[in-house]
Amino acid sequence: MEKKFQALGLSEEIQQIVDELYFKKPTQIQEEAIPAILHGKSIIGQSQTGSGKTHAFLLPLLNRLEDDAEGVQIVITAPTRELAMQLHEEIKTMTTIANKENVWTSRLLIGGLDRQRMMKQLERTPKIIVGTPGRILDMVNEGVLSIYSATSFVVDEADLMLDLRFIETIDELLVTCKRDIQMLIFSATIPTQLQHFIRKYLDKPTYIKIENGIAPQSMTHRLIDRKHGDIVQKIVGISNVIQPFVAILFTNSKESADELAGNLHRAGLNVGVLHGGLTSRERTKTVKAILDLKYEYIVATDLASRGIDIKGASHVINVELPKETEFYIHRVGRTARAGLDGTAISFYTEDDIPLVEQLEKQGLSFVYSDVKNGEFVEAKRYNVRALRKNVSTEVDKEAWKQVRKPKKVKPGYKKKMKQEQEKIKKRLQRQKRRRK
C-alpha cells in the first residue's frame, strides 16, 4: 500500500511545504529515506536520476533544524556549481513557504561568486551551508566558517564527486566535523571506489537501493538514423512535431554545442547553451535563465546531464550519442521526472550501434523512427548484417590499396597478392576493433 507524506513523520510545518510544492505522494526513495533521516540515521541512498532524491534529504533535514541553536547545522555538498545553485534555490523556496527566511538561514558557497563578499556574509553564521567541496573548504581554511557544530553532512551525486576527484576534499572537510555526524550519501550509482570512503565515515549505515530499471518506464526512446543531410533542418522538423515545453539537446563537445546553438538560433528557435567552457558569469546567468524557463531549447554537454534539474523538460534530444551507457541514462534522466511522461530522441550512426545494443541488453526498448510530412513514422531497424558487409567492403578496398603491385608479372602473382591483401585486411580489422 502506498504511503502519503503524512505517514512519514514530518512536522505540520514541513507538510505545509509539501502541499505548497504540490507533492501528492512520496517516491520510493523518499518513502524509505525520510523516516530514517528523521531518526538521525546515516544512509546511502541509491536510485535513478529523477527519482526524487533531492527532497528525500531536504524535507527531513529542514524538519530536524533547531531554530534556537547557534552555528551551522547542515552541510550540503554538490559536485557542480549548477547543482549547488539549484539546491540553494530549492531551500530558499521551501524556507519562504514556511515563512522562516530569518530563521532557516543558508549560504551558497561556490566558485565564480565574489570571494570577499562571501567571507563578509559568513560573519553571520548560517544554519545551512550549500556549495562545492573546494569552496566550502576554502572558507573553512580562511577561518571565516566552522562546520564543527553541523549535525548532518550530505554528499549529493557521490559518483560524480568521485569522477571529479572531490572525495579527497570532502575527506578534509569531514576532519573538521564531529565524529558522530549524520552522513547522507545520495547517488544514481555507488562505484566500488567509494567503498573505502563509506567504510571510513559511515558506521552501519542504512542502505536504500531503489531498482526501477535503468530509465523511467514513462519514457519513450526514439532512434533516428542520422544519414546525410542538414542536422539543423532535421531538428527543426522534429521540433515542429514535438512542440516541446522545454527540450534539452546534447552534444559531446562544447565546440559542437556552440555551433549547434548558433545554427538553431539562426533557424528561429529560442535557444540557450550550457557547457563547461562558459565563464562563471555566463554560466550563472544561463542557469538562472534556464530555471526561469526563458528558453524552449537548451543545447548542452554532459555537464547539464548531472548538474541541473530543468523543471518541465519534456524532451531530450541526443544530437550526438555518448560513448557510454551511463551517460545516456543520465542524459535522458533530465525528462520523465517525478512520474511525468517524457521522450528521448537520439540520432544514431553506424558507430553508435554497439551502444544501442548494450542499452537494449539492459532492457531499453527503442522505437526506430523518421520524420515525414510533419509526423513521426516507423523506420526500419538498423541491419547489422548489411552494415558489417559494408564495413567489410570498405576494409577490403583499403587493404587492396596497400597491396604492393609486382613490377613483373609472374605465375601465381594473383594468389600472392590476395594472400598479402588478406594479411593487411586482418591488420586493419584489428586496428578498427581497438579504436572502437
Coordinates of C-alpha atoms in Angstrom, one line a residue:
M1 CA 0.0 0.0 0.0
E2 CA 1.4 3.4 -1.0
K3 CA 2.1 5.8 1.8
K4 CA 1.3 9.5 1.9
F5 CA 3.7 12.2 3.2
Q6 CA 1.6 12.5 6.3
A7 CA 2.6 8.9 7.3
L8 CA 6.3 9.6 7.1
G9 CA 6.6 11.6 10.4
L10 CA 7.1 15.1 9.0
S11 CA 6.0 18.1 11.1
E12 CA 3.0 20.2 10.1
E13 CA 5.4 22.9 9.0
I14 CA 7.1 20.6 6.5
Q15 CA 3.8 19.1 5.5
Q16 CA 2.7 22.7 4.5
I17 CA 5.8 22.9 2.3
V18 CA 4.9 19.5 0.7
D19 CA 1.4 20.7 0.0
E20 CA 2.6 24.1 -1.5
L21 CA 5.0 22.2 -3.8
Y22 CA 2.1 20.0 -5.0
F23 CA 3.7 16.8 -4.0
K24 CA 0.9 14.2 -3.9
K25 CA 2.7 11.1 -2.7
P26 CA 6.3 10.2 -1.9
T27 CA 8.6 8.5 -4.4
Q28 CA 10.1 5.2 -3.3
I29 CA 13.4 6.8 -2.3
Q30 CA 11.5 9.4 -0.3
E31 CA 9.3 6.8 1.4
E32 CA 12.3 4.9 2.7
A33 CA 14.8 7.7 3.3
I34 CA 12.7 10.4 5.1
P35 CA 11.8 8.3 8.2
A36 CA 15.5 7.1 8.5
I37 CA 16.9 10.6 8.3
L38 CA 14.3 11.9 10.8
H39 CA 15.6 9.3 13.2
G40 CA 19.2 10.6 12.7
K41 CA 20.5 7.6 10.8
S42 CA 23.3 7.8 8.3
I43 CA 22.2 6.5 5.0
I44 CA 23.3 5.6 1.5
G45 CA 20.5 6.4 -1.0
Q46 CA 20.8 4.9 -4.4
S47 CA 18.2 5.4 -7.1
Q48 CA 18.0 6.5 -10.7
T49 CA 18.1 10.1 -11.9
G50 CA 14.8 11.9 -11.5
S51 CA 13.5 9.7 -8.6
G52 CA 13.2 12.5 -6.0
K53 CA 16.5 12.1 -4.2
T54 CA 16.8 15.9 -3.5
H55 CA 13.6 16.2 -1.5
A56 CA 14.4 12.8 0.1
F57 CA 17.0 14.6 2.2
L58 CA 15.9 18.3 2.1
L59 CA 12.5 17.7 3.7
P60 CA 13.7 15.7 6.7
L61 CA 16.8 17.9 7.2
L62 CA 14.7 21.0 7.4
N63 CA 12.3 19.1 9.7
R64 CA 15.3 18.5 12.1
L65 CA 16.5 22.1 12.2
E66 CA 16.7 23.6 15.7
D67 CA 15.5 27.2 15.4
D68 CA 17.2 28.4 18.6
A69 CA 20.5 26.5 18.1
E70 CA 23.6 28.5 17.2
G71 CA 26.1 27.6 14.4
V72 CA 25.9 25.5 11.2
Q73 CA 23.6 22.5 11.4
I74 CA 23.5 21.2 7.9
V75 CA 26.3 21.0 5.2
I76 CA 25.2 20.0 1.7
T77 CA 28.0 19.4 -0.9
A78 CA 27.4 19.1 -4.6
P79 CA 29.9 18.3 -7.4
T80 CA 28.9 21.3 -9.7
R81 CA 28.1 24.9 -9.2
E82 CA 24.9 24.5 -11.1
L83 CA 23.6 21.7 -8.9
A84 CA 24.7 23.7 -5.7
M85 CA 22.8 26.7 -7.1
Q86 CA 19.8 24.6 -7.7
L87 CA 19.8 23.1 -4.2
H88 CA 20.2 26.5 -2.6
E89 CA 17.3 27.9 -4.7
E90 CA 15.1 25.0 -3.6
I91 CA 16.0 25.6 0.1
K92 CA 15.2 29.3 -0.3
T93 CA 11.8 28.4 -1.9
M94 CA 11.0 26.0 1.0
T95 CA 12.1 28.5 3.6
T96 CA 9.9 31.2 2.1
I97 CA 6.8 28.8 2.1
A98 CA 7.5 28.1 5.8
N99 CA 7.9 31.9 6.5
K100 CA 11.4 31.1 8.0
E101 CA 13.6 33.4 6.0
N102 CA 15.2 34.9 9.1
V103 CA 15.5 31.6 10.9
W104 CA 16.5 28.9 8.4
T105 CA 19.4 30.9 7.1
S106 CA 21.5 29.5 4.3
R107 CA 24.6 30.5 2.3
L108 CA 25.7 29.4 -1.1
L109 CA 29.5 28.8 -1.4
I110 CA 30.7 28.1 -5.0
G111 CA 33.4 29.4 -7.3
G112 CA 32.5 32.3 -9.6
L113 CA 31.0 34.4 -6.8
D114 CA 32.7 37.4 -5.2
R115 CA 35.1 35.8 -2.6
Q116 CA 35.4 38.8 -0.3
R117 CA 31.7 39.4 -0.3
M118 CA 31.2 35.7 0.5
M119 CA 33.6 36.0 3.5
K120 CA 31.7 39.1 4.7
Q121 CA 28.4 37.3 4.6
L122 CA 29.7 34.5 6.7
E123 CA 30.3 36.9 9.6
R124 CA 26.7 36.0 10.4
T125 CA 26.8 32.2 10.7
P126 CA 24.0 30.5 8.7
K127 CA 22.3 27.3 9.8
I128 CA 22.7 25.7 6.3
I129 CA 25.7 25.6 4.0
V130 CA 25.3 24.6 0.4
G131 CA 28.2 24.5 -2.0
T132 CA 31.0 22.8 -3.9
P133 CA 33.6 21.0 -1.6
G134 CA 36.5 23.1 -2.7
R135 CA 34.9 26.5 -2.0
I136 CA 33.5 25.3 1.4
L137 CA 37.0 24.0 2.4
D138 CA 38.4 27.4 1.2
M139 CA 36.1 29.3 3.7
V140 CA 36.9 26.8 6.5
N141 CA 40.7 27.2 5.9
E142 CA 40.3 31.0 5.9
G143 CA 38.8 30.8 9.4
V144 CA 35.6 32.5 8.5
L145 CA 33.5 29.3 8.7
S146 CA 33.3 26.4 11.2
I147 CA 31.3 23.3 10.4
Y148 CA 32.1 21.5 13.7
S149 CA 28.6 22.2 15.0
A150 CA 27.0 20.5 12.0
T151 CA 24.8 17.5 12.8
S152 CA 24.2 16.4 9.2
F153 CA 26.5 16.2 6.1
V154 CA 25.2 15.5 2.6
V155 CA 27.2 14.2 -0.3
D156 CA 25.0 14.6 -3.3
E157 CA 25.8 12.9 -6.7
A158 CA 28.5 10.9 -5.0
D159 CA 29.6 9.1 -8.1
L160 CA 30.3 12.3 -9.9
M161 CA 32.2 13.6 -6.8
L162 CA 34.4 10.6 -7.3
D163 CA 34.8 11.2 -11.0
L164 CA 35.8 14.8 -10.4
R165 CA 38.2 13.8 -7.6
F166 CA 36.3 15.8 -4.9
I167 CA 36.3 12.9 -2.4
E168 CA 39.7 13.9 -1.1
T169 CA 38.3 17.4 -0.5
I170 CA 35.2 16.0 1.3
D171 CA 37.6 14.0 3.4
E172 CA 39.4 17.2 4.5
L173 CA 36.1 18.8 5.4
L174 CA 34.9 15.8 7.5
V175 CA 38.1 16.0 9.5
T176 CA 36.8 19.4 10.8
C177 CA 33.4 17.8 11.8
K178 CA 32.2 15.8 14.8
R179 CA 32.9 12.1 14.5
D180 CA 29.3 11.1 15.0
I181 CA 27.9 13.5 12.3
Q182 CA 24.9 12.1 10.3
M183 CA 26.2 11.2 6.9
L184 CA 23.8 11.2 3.9
I185 CA 25.2 9.9 0.6
F186 CA 23.0 10.1 -2.4
S187 CA 23.8 8.9 -5.9
A188 CA 22.4 7.1 -9.0
T189 CA 25.3 4.6 -8.8
I190 CA 27.6 3.6 -6.0
P191 CA 31.0 2.7 -7.6
T192 CA 33.3 0.2 -5.7
Q193 CA 35.9 3.0 -5.4
L194 CA 33.5 4.7 -3.0
Q195 CA 33.6 1.8 -0.6
H196 CA 36.7 2.9 1.2
F197 CA 35.2 6.4 1.9
I198 CA 31.9 4.8 3.1
R199 CA 33.7 2.4 5.5
K200 CA 35.7 5.3 6.9
Y201 CA 32.8 7.6 7.7
L202 CA 29.6 5.6 7.9
D203 CA 29.2 3.2 10.8
K204 CA 26.5 0.6 9.9
P205 CA 24.6 2.9 7.6
T206 CA 21.1 2.3 6.3
Y207 CA 21.5 1.3 2.6
I208 CA 18.5 2.2 0.5
K209 CA 18.6 1.0 -3.1
I210 CA 15.6 1.5 -5.4
E211 CA 15.7 -0.5 -8.6
N212 CA 13.2 0.6 -11.2
G213 CA 15.1 -0.3 -14.3
I214 CA 17.7 1.8 -16.0
A215 CA 15.3 4.6 -17.1
P216 CA 11.7 5.6 -16.2
Q217 CA 9.0 3.4 -17.7
S218 CA 7.0 6.6 -18.6
M219 CA 9.7 7.5 -21.2
T220 CA 9.7 6.8 -24.9
H221 CA 13.1 6.2 -26.6
R222 CA 13.2 7.1 -30.3
L223 CA 16.1 6.4 -32.6
I224 CA 16.5 8.3 -35.9
D225 CA 19.2 7.3 -38.5
R226 CA 21.3 10.5 -38.9
K227 CA 22.2 9.6 -42.5
H228 CA 23.1 12.5 -44.7
G229 CA 21.6 16.0 -44.8
D230 CA 21.4 19.1 -42.6
I231 CA 21.1 18.2 -38.9
V232 CA 19.7 21.6 -38.1
Q233 CA 16.8 21.1 -40.6
K234 CA 16.2 17.6 -39.1
I235 CA 16.0 19.1 -35.6
V236 CA 13.6 21.9 -36.8
G237 CA 11.5 19.2 -38.4
I238 CA 11.4 17.3 -35.1
S239 CA 10.6 20.4 -33.2
N240 CA 7.5 21.0 -35.4
V241 CA 6.3 17.6 -34.5
I242 CA 7.0 17.5 -30.7
Q243 CA 6.3 21.2 -29.9
P244 CA 8.3 20.8 -26.6
F245 CA 7.7 22.7 -23.4
V246 CA 11.5 22.5 -22.8
A247 CA 13.9 20.3 -24.9
I248 CA 17.5 19.6 -24.0
L249 CA 19.8 18.9 -26.9
F250 CA 23.0 17.1 -26.0
T251 CA 26.3 17.2 -27.9
N252 CA 29.6 15.6 -27.0
S253 CA 31.8 18.8 -27.0
K254 CA 31.4 22.4 -26.1
E255 CA 32.5 23.3 -29.7
S256 CA 29.6 21.3 -31.1
A257 CA 27.3 22.8 -28.6
D258 CA 28.2 26.4 -29.5
E259 CA 28.0 25.7 -33.3
L260 CA 24.6 23.9 -33.0
A261 CA 23.1 26.6 -30.7
G262 CA 24.2 29.3 -33.2
N263 CA 22.7 27.5 -36.1
L264 CA 19.4 26.7 -34.3
H265 CA 19.2 30.4 -33.2
R266 CA 19.6 31.4 -36.9
A267 CA 16.9 28.9 -37.8
G268 CA 14.5 30.8 -35.5
L269 CA 14.5 28.6 -32.3
N270 CA 14.6 30.1 -28.8
V271 CA 17.9 28.6 -27.7
G272 CA 20.2 28.7 -24.7
V273 CA 23.6 26.9 -24.3
L274 CA 25.2 25.4 -21.3
H275 CA 28.7 23.8 -21.1
G276 CA 31.9 23.9 -19.1
G277 CA 33.6 26.4 -21.4
L278 CA 31.4 29.3 -20.3
T279 CA 32.8 31.8 -17.9
S280 CA 31.4 31.8 -14.3
R281 CA 29.4 34.9 -15.0
E282 CA 27.9 33.3 -18.2
R283 CA 27.1 30.0 -16.5
T284 CA 25.4 31.8 -13.6
K285 CA 23.4 33.9 -16.0
T286 CA 22.4 31.0 -18.2
V287 CA 21.4 28.7 -15.3
K288 CA 19.2 31.5 -13.9
A289 CA 17.6 31.9 -17.3
I290 CA 17.1 28.1 -17.6
L291 CA 15.5 27.9 -14.1
D292 CA 13.2 30.8 -15.1
L293 CA 12.1 28.8 -18.2
K294 CA 13.3 31.5 -20.6
Y295 CA 14.5 29.0 -23.2
E296 CA 12.4 26.5 -25.2
Y297 CA 15.6 24.7 -26.3
I298 CA 18.8 24.2 -24.3
V299 CA 21.9 22.9 -26.1
A300 CA 24.2 21.3 -23.5
T301 CA 27.1 18.9 -22.9
D302 CA 27.1 16.2 -20.2
L303 CA 27.7 18.9 -17.6
A304 CA 23.9 19.5 -17.7
S305 CA 23.1 15.8 -17.5
R306 CA 24.3 15.8 -13.9
G307 CA 24.4 19.4 -12.9
I308 CA 20.9 20.8 -13.1
D309 CA 17.2 19.8 -12.8
I310 CA 15.3 21.6 -15.6
K311 CA 11.7 21.6 -14.4
G312 CA 9.3 20.8 -17.2
A313 CA 11.8 19.3 -19.6
S314 CA 9.6 17.3 -21.9
H315 CA 12.1 16.1 -24.4
V316 CA 15.8 15.1 -24.5
I317 CA 17.4 15.0 -28.0
N318 CA 20.8 13.3 -28.3
V319 CA 22.2 15.1 -31.4
E320 CA 25.3 13.0 -30.7
L321 CA 25.0 9.9 -28.7
P322 CA 27.5 9.5 -25.8
K323 CA 30.1 6.7 -25.8
E324 CA 28.9 5.0 -22.5
T325 CA 25.5 3.7 -21.4
E326 CA 25.8 5.5 -18.1
F327 CA 25.9 8.9 -19.8
Y328 CA 22.9 8.0 -21.9
I329 CA 20.9 7.2 -18.7
H330 CA 21.9 10.5 -17.0
R331 CA 21.1 12.5 -20.1
V332 CA 17.6 11.0 -20.6
G333 CA 17.0 11.3 -16.9
R334 CA 16.5 15.0 -17.4
T335 CA 13.0 14.2 -18.6
A336 CA 10.2 11.9 -17.3
R337 CA 10.9 13.1 -13.8
A338 CA 8.7 12.7 -10.8
G339 CA 6.4 10.3 -12.6
L340 CA 5.7 12.5 -15.6
D341 CA 6.0 11.4 -19.2
G342 CA 9.0 12.2 -21.4
T343 CA 10.6 11.4 -24.7
A344 CA 14.2 10.8 -25.6
I345 CA 15.1 11.2 -29.3
S346 CA 18.6 10.1 -30.4
F347 CA 20.3 10.5 -33.8
Y348 CA 22.5 7.4 -34.5
T349 CA 25.1 6.4 -36.9
E350 CA 26.8 3.1 -37.6
D351 CA 29.4 3.8 -34.9
D352 CA 26.6 4.1 -32.3
I353 CA 25.3 0.6 -32.8
P354 CA 27.4 -1.1 -30.1
L355 CA 26.0 1.4 -27.5
V356 CA 22.4 0.9 -28.7
E357 CA 22.9 -2.9 -28.4
Q358 CA 24.2 -2.6 -24.9
L359 CA 21.2 -0.4 -23.9
E360 CA 18.9 -2.9 -25.4
K361 CA 20.5 -5.8 -23.5
Q362 CA 20.0 -3.8 -20.3
G363 CA 16.2 -3.6 -21.0
L364 CA 15.7 -0.4 -23.0
S365 CA 13.2 -0.6 -25.9
F366 CA 13.8 1.7 -28.8
V367 CA 11.3 2.9 -31.4
Y368 CA 13.0 3.3 -34.8
S369 CA 11.6 6.4 -36.4
D370 CA 11.8 9.1 -39.0
V371 CA 10.0 12.4 -39.6
K372 CA 7.9 12.7 -42.7
N373 CA 5.1 15.2 -43.5
G374 CA 5.2 16.7 -40.0
E375 CA 4.9 13.4 -38.0
F376 CA 6.9 10.5 -36.7
V377 CA 6.8 7.4 -38.9
E378 CA 8.1 4.0 -38.3
A379 CA 11.6 3.3 -39.7
K380 CA 13.5 0.1 -40.4
R381 CA 15.7 -1.2 -37.6
Y382 CA 19.4 -1.0 -38.5
N383 CA 20.5 -4.1 -40.4
V384 CA 23.6 -5.4 -38.6
R385 CA 24.5 -7.9 -41.3
A386 CA 24.3 -5.2 -44.1
L387 CA 26.4 -2.8 -42.0
R388 CA 29.0 -5.5 -41.4
K389 CA 29.1 -6.2 -45.1
N390 CA 29.6 -2.5 -45.9
V391 CA 32.4 -2.3 -43.3
S392 CA 34.0 -5.4 -44.7
T393 CA 33.8 -3.9 -48.3
E394 CA 35.5 -0.7 -47.1
V395 CA 38.3 -2.7 -45.4
D396 CA 38.7 -4.8 -48.5
K397 CA 39.1 -1.7 -50.6
E398 CA 41.6 -0.1 -48.2
A399 CA 43.6 -3.4 -48.0
W400 CA 43.9 -3.6 -51.8
K401 CA 45.2 -0.1 -51.8
Q402 CA 48.1 -1.1 -49.6
V403 CA 49.0 -4.3 -51.6
R404 CA 52.3 -3.8 -53.3
K405 CA 52.0 -4.3 -57.1
P406 CA 54.6 -6.6 -58.7
K407 CA 56.9 -4.9 -61.2
K408 CA 56.9 -8.1 -63.3
V409 CA 54.0 -10.4 -63.7
K410 CA 55.0 -13.9 -62.7
P411 CA 52.9 -17.1 -62.5
G412 CA 50.8 -17.2 -59.3
Y413 CA 51.1 -13.4 -58.8
K414 CA 47.3 -13.0 -58.2
K415 CA 47.4 -15.6 -55.4
K416 CA 50.3 -13.9 -53.7
M417 CA 48.6 -10.5 -54.0
K418 CA 45.4 -12.0 -52.5
Q419 CA 47.4 -13.5 -49.6
E420 CA 49.0 -10.1 -48.9
Q421 CA 45.6 -8.4 -49.1
E422 CA 44.2 -10.8 -46.5
K423 CA 47.1 -10.1 -44.1
I424 CA 46.6 -6.3 -44.5
K425 CA 42.8 -6.8 -44.1
K426 CA 43.2 -8.6 -40.8
R427 CA 45.6 -6.0 -39.5
L428 CA 43.1 -3.2 -40.5
Q429 CA 40.3 -5.1 -38.8
R430 CA 42.3 -5.4 -35.6
Q431 CA 43.1 -1.7 -35.6
K432 CA 39.4 -0.9 -36.2
R433 CA 38.3 -3.1 -33.2
R434 CA 40.9 -1.5 -30.9
R435 CA 39.8 2.0 -31.9
K436 CA 36.2 1.1 -31.1

